[in-house]
mmCIF file of C-alpha atoms (C1' of nucleotides) in Angstrom:
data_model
loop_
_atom_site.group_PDB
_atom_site.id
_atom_site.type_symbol
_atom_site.label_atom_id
_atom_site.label_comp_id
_atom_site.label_asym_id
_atom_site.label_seq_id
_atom_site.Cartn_x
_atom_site.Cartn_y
_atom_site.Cartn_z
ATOM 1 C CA UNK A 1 -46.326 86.344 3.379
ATOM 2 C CA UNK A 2 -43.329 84.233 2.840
ATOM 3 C CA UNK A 3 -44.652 80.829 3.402
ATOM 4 C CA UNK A 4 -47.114 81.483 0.927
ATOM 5 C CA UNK A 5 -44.494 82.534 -1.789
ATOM 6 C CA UNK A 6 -42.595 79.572 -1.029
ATOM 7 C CA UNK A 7 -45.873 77.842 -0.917
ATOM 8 C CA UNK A 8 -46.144 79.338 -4.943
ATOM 9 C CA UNK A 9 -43.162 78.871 -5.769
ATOM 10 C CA UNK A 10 -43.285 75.257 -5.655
ATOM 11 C CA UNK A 11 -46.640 74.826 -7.228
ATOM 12 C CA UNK A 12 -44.967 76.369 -10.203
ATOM 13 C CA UNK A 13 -41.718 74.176 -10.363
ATOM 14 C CA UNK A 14 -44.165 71.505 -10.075
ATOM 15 C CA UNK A 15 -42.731 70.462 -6.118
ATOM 16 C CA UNK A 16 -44.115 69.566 -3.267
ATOM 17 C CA UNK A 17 -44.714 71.495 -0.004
ATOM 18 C CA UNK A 18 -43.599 68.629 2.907
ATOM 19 C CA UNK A 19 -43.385 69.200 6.393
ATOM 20 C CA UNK A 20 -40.241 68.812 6.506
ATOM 21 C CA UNK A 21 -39.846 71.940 3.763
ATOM 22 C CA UNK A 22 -42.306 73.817 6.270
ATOM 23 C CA UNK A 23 -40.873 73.255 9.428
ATOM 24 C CA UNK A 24 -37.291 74.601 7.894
ATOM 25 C CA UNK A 25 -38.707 77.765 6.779
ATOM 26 C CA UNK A 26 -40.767 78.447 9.500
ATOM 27 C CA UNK A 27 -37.144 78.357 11.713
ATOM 28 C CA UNK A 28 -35.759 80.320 9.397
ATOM 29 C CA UNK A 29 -38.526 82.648 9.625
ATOM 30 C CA UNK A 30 -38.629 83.031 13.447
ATOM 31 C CA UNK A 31 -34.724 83.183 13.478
ATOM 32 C CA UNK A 32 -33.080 86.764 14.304
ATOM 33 C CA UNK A 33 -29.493 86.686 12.275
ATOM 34 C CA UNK A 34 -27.668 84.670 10.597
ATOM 35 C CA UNK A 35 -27.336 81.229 10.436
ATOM 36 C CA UNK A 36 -25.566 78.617 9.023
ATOM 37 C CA UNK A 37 -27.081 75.237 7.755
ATOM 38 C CA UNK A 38 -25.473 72.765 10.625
ATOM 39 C CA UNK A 39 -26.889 75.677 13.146
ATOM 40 C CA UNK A 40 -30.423 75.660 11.385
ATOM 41 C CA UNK A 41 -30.284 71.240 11.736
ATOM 42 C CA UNK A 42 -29.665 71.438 15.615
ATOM 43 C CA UNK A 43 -31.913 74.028 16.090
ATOM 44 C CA UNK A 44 -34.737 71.562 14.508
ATOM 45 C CA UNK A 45 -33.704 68.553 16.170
ATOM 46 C CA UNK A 46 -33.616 70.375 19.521
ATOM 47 C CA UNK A 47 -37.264 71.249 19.116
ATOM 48 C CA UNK A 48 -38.079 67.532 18.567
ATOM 49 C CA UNK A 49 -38.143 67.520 14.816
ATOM 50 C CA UNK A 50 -37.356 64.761 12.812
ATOM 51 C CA UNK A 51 -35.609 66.486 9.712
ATOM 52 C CA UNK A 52 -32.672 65.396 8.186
ATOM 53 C CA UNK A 53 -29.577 67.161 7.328
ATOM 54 C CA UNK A 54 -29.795 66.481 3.870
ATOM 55 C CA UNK A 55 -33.174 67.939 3.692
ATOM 56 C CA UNK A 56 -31.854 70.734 5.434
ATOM 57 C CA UNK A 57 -28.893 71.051 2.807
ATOM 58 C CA UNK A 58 -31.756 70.922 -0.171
ATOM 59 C CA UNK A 59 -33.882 73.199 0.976
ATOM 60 C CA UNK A 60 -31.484 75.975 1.307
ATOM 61 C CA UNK A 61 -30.984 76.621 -2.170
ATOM 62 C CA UNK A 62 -34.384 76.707 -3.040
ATOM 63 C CA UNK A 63 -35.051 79.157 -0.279
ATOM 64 C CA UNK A 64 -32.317 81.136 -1.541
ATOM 65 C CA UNK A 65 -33.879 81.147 -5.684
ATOM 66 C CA UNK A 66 -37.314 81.952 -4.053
ATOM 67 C CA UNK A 67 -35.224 84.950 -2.680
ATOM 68 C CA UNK A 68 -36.399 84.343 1.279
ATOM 69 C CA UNK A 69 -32.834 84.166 2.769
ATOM 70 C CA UNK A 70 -29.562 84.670 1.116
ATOM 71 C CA UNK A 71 -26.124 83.437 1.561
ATOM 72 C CA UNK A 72 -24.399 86.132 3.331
ATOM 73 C CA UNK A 73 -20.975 85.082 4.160
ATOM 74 C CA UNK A 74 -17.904 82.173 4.509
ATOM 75 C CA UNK A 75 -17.060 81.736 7.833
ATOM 76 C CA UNK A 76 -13.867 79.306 8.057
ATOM 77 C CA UNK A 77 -14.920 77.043 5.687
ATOM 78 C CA UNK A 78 -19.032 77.065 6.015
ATOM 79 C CA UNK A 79 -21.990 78.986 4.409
ATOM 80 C CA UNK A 80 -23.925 81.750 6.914
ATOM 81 C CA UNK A 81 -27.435 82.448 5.314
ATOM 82 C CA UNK A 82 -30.033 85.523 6.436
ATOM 83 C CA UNK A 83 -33.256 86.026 6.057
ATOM 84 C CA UNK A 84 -33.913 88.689 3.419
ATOM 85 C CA UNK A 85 -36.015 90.939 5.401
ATOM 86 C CA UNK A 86 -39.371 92.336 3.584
ATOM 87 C CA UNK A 87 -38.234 95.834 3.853
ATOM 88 C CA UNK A 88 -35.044 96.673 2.869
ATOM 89 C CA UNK A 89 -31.783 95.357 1.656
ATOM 90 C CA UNK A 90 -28.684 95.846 3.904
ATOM 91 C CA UNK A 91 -25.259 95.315 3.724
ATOM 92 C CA UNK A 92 -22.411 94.191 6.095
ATOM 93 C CA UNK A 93 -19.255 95.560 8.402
ATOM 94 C CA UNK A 94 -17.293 92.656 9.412
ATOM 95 C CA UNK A 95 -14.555 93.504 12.382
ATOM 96 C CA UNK A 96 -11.587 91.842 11.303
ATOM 97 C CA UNK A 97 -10.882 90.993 15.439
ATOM 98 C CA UNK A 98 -13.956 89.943 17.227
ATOM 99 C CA UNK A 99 -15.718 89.069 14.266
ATOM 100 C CA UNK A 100 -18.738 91.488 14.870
ATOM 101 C CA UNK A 101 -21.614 91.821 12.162
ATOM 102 C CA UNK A 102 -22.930 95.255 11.837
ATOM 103 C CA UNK A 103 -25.750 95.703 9.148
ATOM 104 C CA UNK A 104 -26.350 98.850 7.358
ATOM 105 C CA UNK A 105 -28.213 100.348 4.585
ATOM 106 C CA UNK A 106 -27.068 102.860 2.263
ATOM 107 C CA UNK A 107 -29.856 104.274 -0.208
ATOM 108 C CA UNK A 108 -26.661 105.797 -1.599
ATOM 109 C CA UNK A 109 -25.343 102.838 -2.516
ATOM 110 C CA UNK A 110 -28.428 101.640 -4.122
ATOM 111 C CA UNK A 111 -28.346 104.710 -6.423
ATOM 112 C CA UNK A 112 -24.726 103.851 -6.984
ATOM 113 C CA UNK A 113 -25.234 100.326 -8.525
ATOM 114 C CA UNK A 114 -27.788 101.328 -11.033
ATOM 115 C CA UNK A 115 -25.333 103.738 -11.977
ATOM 116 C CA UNK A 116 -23.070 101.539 -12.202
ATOM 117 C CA UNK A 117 -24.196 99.146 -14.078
ATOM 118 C CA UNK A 118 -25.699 101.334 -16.529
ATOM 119 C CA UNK A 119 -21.944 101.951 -17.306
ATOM 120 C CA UNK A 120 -21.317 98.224 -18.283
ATOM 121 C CA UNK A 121 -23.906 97.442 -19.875
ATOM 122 C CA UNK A 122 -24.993 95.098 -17.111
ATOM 123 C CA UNK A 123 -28.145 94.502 -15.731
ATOM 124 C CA UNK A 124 -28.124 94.590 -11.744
ATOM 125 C CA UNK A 125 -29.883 92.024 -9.768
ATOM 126 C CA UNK A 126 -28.627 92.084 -6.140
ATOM 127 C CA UNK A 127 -25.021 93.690 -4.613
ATOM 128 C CA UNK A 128 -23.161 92.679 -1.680
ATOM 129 C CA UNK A 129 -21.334 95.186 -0.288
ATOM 130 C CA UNK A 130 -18.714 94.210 2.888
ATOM 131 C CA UNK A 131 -16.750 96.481 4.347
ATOM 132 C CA UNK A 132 -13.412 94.908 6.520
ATOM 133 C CA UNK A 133 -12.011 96.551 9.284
ATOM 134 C CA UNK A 134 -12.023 96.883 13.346
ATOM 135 C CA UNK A 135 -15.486 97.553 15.186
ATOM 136 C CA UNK A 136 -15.150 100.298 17.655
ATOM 137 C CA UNK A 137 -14.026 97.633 20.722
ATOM 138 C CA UNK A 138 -11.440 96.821 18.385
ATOM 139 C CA UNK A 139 -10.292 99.978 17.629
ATOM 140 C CA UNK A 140 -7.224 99.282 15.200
ATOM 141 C CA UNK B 1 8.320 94.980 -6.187
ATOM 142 C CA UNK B 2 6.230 92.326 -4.628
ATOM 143 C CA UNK B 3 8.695 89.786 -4.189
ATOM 144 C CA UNK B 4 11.064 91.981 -1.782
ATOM 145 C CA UNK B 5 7.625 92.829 0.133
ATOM 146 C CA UNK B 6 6.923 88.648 0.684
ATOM 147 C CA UNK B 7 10.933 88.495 1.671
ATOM 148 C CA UNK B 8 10.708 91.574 4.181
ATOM 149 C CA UNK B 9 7.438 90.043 5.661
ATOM 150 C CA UNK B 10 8.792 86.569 5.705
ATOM 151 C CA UNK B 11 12.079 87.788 7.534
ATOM 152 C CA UNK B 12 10.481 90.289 10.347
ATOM 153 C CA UNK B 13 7.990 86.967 10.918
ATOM 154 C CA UNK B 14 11.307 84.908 11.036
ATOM 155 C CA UNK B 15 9.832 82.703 8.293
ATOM 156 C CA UNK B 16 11.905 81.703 5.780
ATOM 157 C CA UNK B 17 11.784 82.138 2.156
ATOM 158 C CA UNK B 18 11.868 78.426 0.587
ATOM 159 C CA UNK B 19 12.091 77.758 -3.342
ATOM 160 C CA UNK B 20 8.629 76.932 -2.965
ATOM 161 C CA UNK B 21 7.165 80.029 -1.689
ATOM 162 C CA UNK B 22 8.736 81.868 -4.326
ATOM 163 C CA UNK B 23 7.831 79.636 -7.082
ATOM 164 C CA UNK B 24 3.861 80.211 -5.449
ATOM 165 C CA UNK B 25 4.354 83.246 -5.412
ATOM 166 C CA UNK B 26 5.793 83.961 -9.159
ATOM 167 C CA UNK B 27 3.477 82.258 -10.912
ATOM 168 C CA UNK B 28 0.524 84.564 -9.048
ATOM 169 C CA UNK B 29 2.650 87.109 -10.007
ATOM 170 C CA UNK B 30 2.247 86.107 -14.100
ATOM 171 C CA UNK B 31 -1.119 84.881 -13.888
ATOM 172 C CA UNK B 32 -3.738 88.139 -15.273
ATOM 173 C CA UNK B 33 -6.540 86.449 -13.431
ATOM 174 C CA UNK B 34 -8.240 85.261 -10.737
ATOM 175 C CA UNK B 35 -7.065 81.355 -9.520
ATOM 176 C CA UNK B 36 -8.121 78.895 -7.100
ATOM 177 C CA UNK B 37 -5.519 76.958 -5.033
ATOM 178 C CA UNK B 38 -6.025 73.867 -7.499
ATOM 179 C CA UNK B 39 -5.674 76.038 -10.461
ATOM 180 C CA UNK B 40 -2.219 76.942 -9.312
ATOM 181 C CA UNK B 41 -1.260 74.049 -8.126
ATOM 182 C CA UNK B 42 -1.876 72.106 -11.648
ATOM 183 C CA UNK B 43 -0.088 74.947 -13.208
ATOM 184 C CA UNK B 44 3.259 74.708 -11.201
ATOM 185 C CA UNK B 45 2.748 70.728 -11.910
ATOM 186 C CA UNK B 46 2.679 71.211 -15.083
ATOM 187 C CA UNK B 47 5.356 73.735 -15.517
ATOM 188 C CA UNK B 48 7.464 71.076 -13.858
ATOM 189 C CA UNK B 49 7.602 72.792 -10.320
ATOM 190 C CA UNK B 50 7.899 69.657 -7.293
ATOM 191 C CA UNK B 51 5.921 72.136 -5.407
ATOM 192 C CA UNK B 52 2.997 70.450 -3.235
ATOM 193 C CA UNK B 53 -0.616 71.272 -2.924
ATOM 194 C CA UNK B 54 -0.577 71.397 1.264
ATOM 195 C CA UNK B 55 2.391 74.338 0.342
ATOM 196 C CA UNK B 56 -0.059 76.147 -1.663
ATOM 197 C CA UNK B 57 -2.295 76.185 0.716
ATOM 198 C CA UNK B 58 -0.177 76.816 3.010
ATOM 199 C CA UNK B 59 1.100 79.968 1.115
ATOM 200 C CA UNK B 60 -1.572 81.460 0.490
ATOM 201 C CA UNK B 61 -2.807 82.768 4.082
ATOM 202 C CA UNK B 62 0.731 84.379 4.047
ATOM 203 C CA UNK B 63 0.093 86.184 0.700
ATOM 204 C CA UNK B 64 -2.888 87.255 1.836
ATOM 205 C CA UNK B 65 -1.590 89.059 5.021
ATOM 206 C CA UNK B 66 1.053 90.748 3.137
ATOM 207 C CA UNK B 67 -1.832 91.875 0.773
ATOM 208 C CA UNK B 68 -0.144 90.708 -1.994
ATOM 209 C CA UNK B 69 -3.779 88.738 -2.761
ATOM 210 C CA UNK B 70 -7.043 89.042 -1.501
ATOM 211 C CA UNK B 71 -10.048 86.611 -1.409
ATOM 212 C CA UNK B 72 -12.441 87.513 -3.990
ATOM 213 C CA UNK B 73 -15.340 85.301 -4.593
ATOM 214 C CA UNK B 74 -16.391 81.770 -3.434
ATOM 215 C CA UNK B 75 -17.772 79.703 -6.974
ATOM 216 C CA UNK B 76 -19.404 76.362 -5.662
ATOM 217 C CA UNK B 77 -17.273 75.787 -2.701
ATOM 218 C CA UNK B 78 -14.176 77.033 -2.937
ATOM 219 C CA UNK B 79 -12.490 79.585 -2.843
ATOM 220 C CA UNK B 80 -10.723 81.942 -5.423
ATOM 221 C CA UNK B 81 -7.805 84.397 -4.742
ATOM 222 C CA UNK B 82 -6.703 87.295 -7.419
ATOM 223 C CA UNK B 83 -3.741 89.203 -7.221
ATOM 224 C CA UNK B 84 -4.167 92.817 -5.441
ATOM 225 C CA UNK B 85 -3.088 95.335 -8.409
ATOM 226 C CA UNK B 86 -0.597 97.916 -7.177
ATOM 227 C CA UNK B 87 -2.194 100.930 -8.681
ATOM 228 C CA UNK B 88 -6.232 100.793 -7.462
ATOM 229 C CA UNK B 89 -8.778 98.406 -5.711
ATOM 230 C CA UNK B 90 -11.770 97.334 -7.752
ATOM 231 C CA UNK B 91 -14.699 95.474 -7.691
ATOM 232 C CA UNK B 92 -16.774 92.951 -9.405
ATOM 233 C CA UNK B 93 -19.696 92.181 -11.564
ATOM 234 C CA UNK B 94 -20.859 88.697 -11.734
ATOM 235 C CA UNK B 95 -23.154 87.463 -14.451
ATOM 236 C CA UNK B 96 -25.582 84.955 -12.533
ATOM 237 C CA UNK B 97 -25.960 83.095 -16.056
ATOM 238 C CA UNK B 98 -22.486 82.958 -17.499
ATOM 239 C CA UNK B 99 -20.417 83.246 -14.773
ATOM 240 C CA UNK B 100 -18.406 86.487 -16.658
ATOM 241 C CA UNK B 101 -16.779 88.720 -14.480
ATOM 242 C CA UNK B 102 -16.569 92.656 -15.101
ATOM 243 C CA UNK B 103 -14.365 94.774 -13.010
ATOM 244 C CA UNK B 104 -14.964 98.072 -12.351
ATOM 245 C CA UNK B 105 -13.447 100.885 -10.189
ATOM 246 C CA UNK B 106 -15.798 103.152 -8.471
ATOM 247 C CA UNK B 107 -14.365 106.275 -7.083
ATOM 248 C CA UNK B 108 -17.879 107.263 -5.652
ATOM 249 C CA UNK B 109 -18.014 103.756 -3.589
ATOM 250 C CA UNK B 110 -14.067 104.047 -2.221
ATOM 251 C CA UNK B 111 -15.809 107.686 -0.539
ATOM 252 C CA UNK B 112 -18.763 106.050 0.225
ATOM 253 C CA UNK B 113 -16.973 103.480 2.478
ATOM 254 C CA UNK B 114 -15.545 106.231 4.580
ATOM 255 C CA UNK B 115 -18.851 107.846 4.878
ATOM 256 C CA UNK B 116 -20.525 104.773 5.904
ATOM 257 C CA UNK B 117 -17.864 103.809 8.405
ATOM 258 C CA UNK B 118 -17.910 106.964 10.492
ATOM 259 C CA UNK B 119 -21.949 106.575 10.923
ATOM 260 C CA UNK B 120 -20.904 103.593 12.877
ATOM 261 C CA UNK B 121 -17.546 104.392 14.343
ATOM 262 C CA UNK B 122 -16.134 101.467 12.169
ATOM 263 C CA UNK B 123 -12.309 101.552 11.204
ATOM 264 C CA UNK B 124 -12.447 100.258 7.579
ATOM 265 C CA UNK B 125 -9.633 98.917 6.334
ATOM 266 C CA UNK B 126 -11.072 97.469 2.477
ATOM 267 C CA UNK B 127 -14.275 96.466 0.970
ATOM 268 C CA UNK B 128 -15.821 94.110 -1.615
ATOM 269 C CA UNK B 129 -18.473 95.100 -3.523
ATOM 270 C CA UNK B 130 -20.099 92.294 -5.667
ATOM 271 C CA UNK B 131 -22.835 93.108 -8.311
ATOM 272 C CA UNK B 132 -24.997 90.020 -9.281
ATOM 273 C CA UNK B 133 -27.383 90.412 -12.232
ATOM 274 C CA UNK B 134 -27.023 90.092 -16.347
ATOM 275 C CA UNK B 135 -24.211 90.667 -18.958
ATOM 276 C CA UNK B 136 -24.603 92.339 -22.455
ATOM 277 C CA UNK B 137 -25.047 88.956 -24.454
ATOM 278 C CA UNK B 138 -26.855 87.211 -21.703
ATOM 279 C CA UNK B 139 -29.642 90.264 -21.545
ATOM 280 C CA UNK B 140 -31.846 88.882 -18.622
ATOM 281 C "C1'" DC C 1 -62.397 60.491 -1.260
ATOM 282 C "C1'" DT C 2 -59.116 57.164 -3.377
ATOM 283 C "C1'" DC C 3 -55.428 56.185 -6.348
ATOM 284 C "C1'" DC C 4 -50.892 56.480 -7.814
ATOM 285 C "C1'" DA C 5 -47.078 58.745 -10.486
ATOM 286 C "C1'" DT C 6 -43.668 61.381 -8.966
ATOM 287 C "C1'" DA C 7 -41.365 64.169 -5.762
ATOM 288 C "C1'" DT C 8 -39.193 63.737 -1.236
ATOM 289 C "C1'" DT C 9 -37.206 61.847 2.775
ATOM 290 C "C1'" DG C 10 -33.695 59.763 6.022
ATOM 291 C "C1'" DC C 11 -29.722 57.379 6.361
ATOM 292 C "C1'" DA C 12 -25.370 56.368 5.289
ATOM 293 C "C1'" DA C 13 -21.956 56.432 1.926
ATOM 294 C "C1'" DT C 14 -19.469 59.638 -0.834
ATOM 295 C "C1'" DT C 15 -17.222 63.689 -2.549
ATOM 296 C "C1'" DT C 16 -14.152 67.331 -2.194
ATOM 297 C "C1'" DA C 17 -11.809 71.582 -0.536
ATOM 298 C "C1'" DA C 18 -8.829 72.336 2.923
ATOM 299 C "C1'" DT C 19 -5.945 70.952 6.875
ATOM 300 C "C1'" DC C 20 -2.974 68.197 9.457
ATOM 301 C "C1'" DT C 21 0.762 64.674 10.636
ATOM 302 C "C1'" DC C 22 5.254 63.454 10.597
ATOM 303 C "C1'" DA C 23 9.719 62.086 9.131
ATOM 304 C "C1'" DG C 24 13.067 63.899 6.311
ATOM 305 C "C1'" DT C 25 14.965 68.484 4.442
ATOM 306 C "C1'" DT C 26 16.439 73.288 4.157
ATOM 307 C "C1'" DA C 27 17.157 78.154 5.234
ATOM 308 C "C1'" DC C 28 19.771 81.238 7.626
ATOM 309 C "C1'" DA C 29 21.547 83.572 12.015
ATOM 310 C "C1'" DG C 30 25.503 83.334 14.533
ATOM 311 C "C1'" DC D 1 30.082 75.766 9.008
ATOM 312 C "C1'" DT D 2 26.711 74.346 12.262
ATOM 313 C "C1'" DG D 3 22.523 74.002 14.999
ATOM 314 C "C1'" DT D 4 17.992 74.594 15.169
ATOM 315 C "C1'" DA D 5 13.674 75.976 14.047
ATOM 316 C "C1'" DA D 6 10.966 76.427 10.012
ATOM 317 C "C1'" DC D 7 9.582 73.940 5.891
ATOM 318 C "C1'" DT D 8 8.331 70.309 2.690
ATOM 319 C "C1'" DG D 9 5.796 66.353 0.298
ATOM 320 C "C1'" DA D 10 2.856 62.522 0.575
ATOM 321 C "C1'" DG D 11 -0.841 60.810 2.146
ATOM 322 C "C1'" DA D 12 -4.184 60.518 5.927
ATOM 323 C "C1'" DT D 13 -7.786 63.220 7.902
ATOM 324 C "C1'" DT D 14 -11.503 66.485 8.634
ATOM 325 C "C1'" DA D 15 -15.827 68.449 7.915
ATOM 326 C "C1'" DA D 16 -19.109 70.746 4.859
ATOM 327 C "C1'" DA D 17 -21.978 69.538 1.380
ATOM 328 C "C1'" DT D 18 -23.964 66.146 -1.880
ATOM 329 C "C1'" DT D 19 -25.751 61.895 -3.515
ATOM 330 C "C1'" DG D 20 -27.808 57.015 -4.049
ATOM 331 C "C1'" DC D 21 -31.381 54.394 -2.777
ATOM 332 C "C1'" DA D 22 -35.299 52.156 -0.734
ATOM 333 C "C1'" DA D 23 -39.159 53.646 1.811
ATOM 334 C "C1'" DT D 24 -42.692 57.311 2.148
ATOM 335 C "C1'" DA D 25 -45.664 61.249 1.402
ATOM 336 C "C1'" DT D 26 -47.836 64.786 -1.600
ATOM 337 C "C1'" DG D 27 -51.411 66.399 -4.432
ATOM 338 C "C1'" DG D 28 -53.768 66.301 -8.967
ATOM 339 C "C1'" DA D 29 -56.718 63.097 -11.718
ATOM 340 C "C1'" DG D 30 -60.620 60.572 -11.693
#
DNA sequence: CTCCATATTGCAATTTAATCTCAGTTACAG
DNA sequence: CTGTAACTGAGATTAAATTGCAATATGGAG
């Protein structure tokens, strides 16, 4: 479960699990989509807890080298992160109008990078695919 | 030629086409690589050009919705731009240890996108496809 | 369980990319 | 040419993200 491979992954780098660290995961964890860090620090204060936006701001990266969430976009001028759900990687359709996120997978794709990279000589850790356009409201 | 496409755009906007905007604009058009907004702003400095930082800024947006350059990776927190090459879109490799960038053109992915786009009744316009993992030297 | 070195925290100050303000300047349609 | 609306540079400003520091908490050693 993730807290316990966050709870790991600490051990290892020789850090400590704090509340604080806890309490930011665990919103993360019970969070549908997106979110971006100043969204994440409201959310916590709202629900009475004392965290700091600093803490907030280091925690993120070590939730993203654990691999539990990901930064997924730049919004304006501001980091979005996701939870990296257990099952599946996905990828993103971003209307160009309304701003709409739709998610997809393509096991095509995933073929498509090893292949890819076998071509360069490169060895594939993660992709990002995002695909611009005009959502079907939008039309274009 | 890319110039005549900022003019036309600048003219049916009735924006005007200022020694400054065309000095931006040149040196993108000489540069092989990617650049930041700082990165070209030093450059025109140093090539004597009066030009100021808030015009870079405030040039690129407009370069970007001619499609003369395209947003292609945030590095830290900012961003970088790279000039859109008249003959074919590609996309990019990243090496997560030495920061080298590979591109590559994949004719499979430019089908893929329309394939994907239909499922969902999307209207693609482009894509970015970004490859995280290893280079040659840097194994992993 | 207690101790304590070391990691961590909150707060506020700081950094930095990007944007804005505004008075003076310039492009360009007519 | 001329008028006017767009543009510019310089520096102030914004806001996301980071950092310094004194106080505090964690967790392994004993």
């Amino acid at each position: 479960m993730e807290k316990q491979k966050f709870r790991e992954f600490l051990t290892t780098k020789g850090l400590k699990l704090t509340k604080e660290r806890d309490e930011i995961l665990h919103e993360i964890l019970i969070m549908k989509k997106h979110f971006d860090p100043e969204d994440l620090f409201v959310r916590l204060k709202t629900k009475g807890s004392k965290v700091s936006r600093a803490s907030v701001y280091r925690t993120i990266p070590l939730l993203v080298e654990v691999g539990l969430i990901e930064e997924v976009e730049r919004v304006d001028r501001h980091a979005h992160y996701e939870k990296i759900s257990e099952d599946r990687h996905h990828d993103h359709m971003i209307c160009m109008k309304c701003g709409k996120v739709i998610e997809f997978y393509s096991p095509t794709l995933e073929m498509l990078q090893k292949e890819i990279c076998q071509k360069e000589n490169f060895k594939g850790v993660r992709h990002s695919l995002e695909i611009l356009g005009y959502c079907e409201k939008c039309g274009g």
